[in-house]
Steps between C-alpha positions, in 0.01 A plus 500: 500500500414161358676336205203543267495874569873524425451310175218725388684820588767402250236522223345839585655848525667579832249632753191399302367258761544753779320767298210262439487410868514864605218594264277225638589601855421867435161413352415283803599776744296754305198269506536449875517876559212575265716765332854630500514881487576650839538165678802424716694181427779366721744247352696270732795406281744214543815426299357255247276493195185538709636834613559587136141407414379727780719792390391483137135466604546800730637699207193415292269605785696822555466577129122482547502744791564291810735620773744211524759449772748213524671361808818312408550204734842391371829662410423454134187525289416444135690794348298546182169470685613750762612745232165466322308566821702814572459619140122480545505701823514217753700551820725279711428546872572340834207317654482761775463776242239333282151645474212276596420326171178380343672171408827325583673296227707212637805454277732383778588145395379263229505131418858469621412620850489289813231498769523793739602865458795694636408735788525816287274354231252375758491845658436665163216258429342581837543879471157574351236271653168497321646599163435241227807309381568374149767229482720471193497133390495363858448632851849569629610272782301187407622157392455545126500135393358320804252754637655521847519800733794549735547845643380846393336519160279722288125463532385603154156614394592431138783306337594563137694199375659434164496203264353245738379457855764401752463250781447776756191619314339156526631329814406607851599661725680735256202506263298660779725811493497549121163674486339496158742375236516653151699309238674708231618320188840643405587234244697252709539148362499306826561127562252268666456546874489248783217693666196588289139606545221365283275747320149438369636414154732238650222344705271490198768325296571240770142428600379153391184545295256224403501390138193457282451138599594531868311311769531494876767230513722650232485834680638337817366375831625665818467324834465680833591347836421776746292597801437342837239496772618838624571659160240386247501843338857453380383204295222710347739781410771275355233328293367840394839584352525161335147529362544850358493358147866451415479119513237256380399333826561507875516203736481555873612253765455601862259558786332812359333341200151626583617860535709477183216360294254754635719772359614309189250229406713391205780382727549121502518351850667175401855374441631473148775615268621859515770697323588709808428517873453783747583394857506679831256792533323455834654154533459289813703237680510279192652762271836319478324187378297705252817652359673163476200356314495792256873478430467126442276575201800639312327824399582859599386595850437845644618480862343772713432597861482198734677276247810719472686354802471160332644607164756253364844643410608400151150429369473703176124453457423716801402867487547655842292811578616642836467850639806648672434337837446158346811532285703600806387181675591290196849651484562511873541877516308805624207660324669840518795368300274359231311828472826697480662272237208359307678420174784315670269290718259414219792379290650309793171318559463411132854359498469315831166337415576457131165642389316820419434720804252787519588743778170679554499868587422845367714414198504119497809323365486180295844340522628212285787274613706623203497854642228659288252716689174662394351779708124552527405867496133466403345493847421759766526519881130418548586146385662439840189330638444159657413239239657676202791256500261205490342637183845559351599138562193384314569731206859374471382139527254548217772642273725205581217264413444690175858431395723788601834412656542591870691825441251633246194372690613663822600837357198520268267391781645760734457773237139401425422482872633853554319639197178334614530674837534839330200428278285358779556788739536784253821590682336467842426220749448150367389163630664174391168379359476809281858450380420147386184622325699768313755260349285434194459870428876555523568216258238620255675838485846360425644531148542172314 
């Protein structure tokens, strides 16, 4: 239990927080089942407070007519919760004697648990394949704070968490085993967190908006150095993100000027002052020189794709936007390690290069050198399509040009990019062009 929870418990009657958590858990289980009377509920109960939450929730469900059985996976269990369950007709059974349930409630370990489950707990979890699982607070066996998986763990269909989301609900790979996450407010007064996830209200508050007397230069000019003979489309897509309306003007320097201007006739194909650069999408043999020229301007630079191997350690004006394979190459490690320990590697890269790093993935991580991390949860798997990252680079570049600092520009841009994909595809397949075209509609729907 965290310090803030201890502090709050001193100000409320003993057991109040657990009762609130149990009530929220029972409601979520009932909703999942579509009713309670006559349903079978199996509780997997560990020795801690999560086990107590499960026992009290089981008692509430038994009171409403469910047949509730509990398997105790430790020598001790929450005594008051166990007594309440028995008083309401619940039974304690061995896993071998349990009836096949309609739902399994995972109350094995909580936020104090380590990755992996003991063999007896793993066997209990695996005893009823195909039965939906509801995790109490977190899926047992995952890395709670860092989102890692190491050994057997619960694969939940639904997680009911209390007070705030934990790292394992946001950061992959653990986030991928949480199922749908329901947050129950039990009145905790929690401190600030090192890992956060922007919501629409946050994005709306951070978004730079033009004033009454704005003009194209005051709104920011974003420059794009992208594309090559073999990859002219990357230049078009990066420019599409940059030209989505978040900045006042776009300059393009590169070999794909005709294609860029055919798609975006307002793009300026001439050198001049910019407030931010985007370098690397589809870049050719001269990409190192293009990056050096952009950095020499002394403005923020989004470093993507072909430019990433030429990133300059210790240059704070860079924003690096690698996927897992590219980040592995930057750090001299294996892609599998990056994918297994995403938070640690994103933070390591931000520290080593002294700049903001966006590790792109299902839940992208924006890492600041000071250790702060924002997780993007607004996208969908259909966004994994060639060219989507080029659009994202342009969107981030435009927000930098409009005045956001690198951490805000990157995390806000990633959120908008994900939301635009959902809007463009209606939850289905998307193209990068459609994502860029949907940016304006996402922004227009944000609260101010």
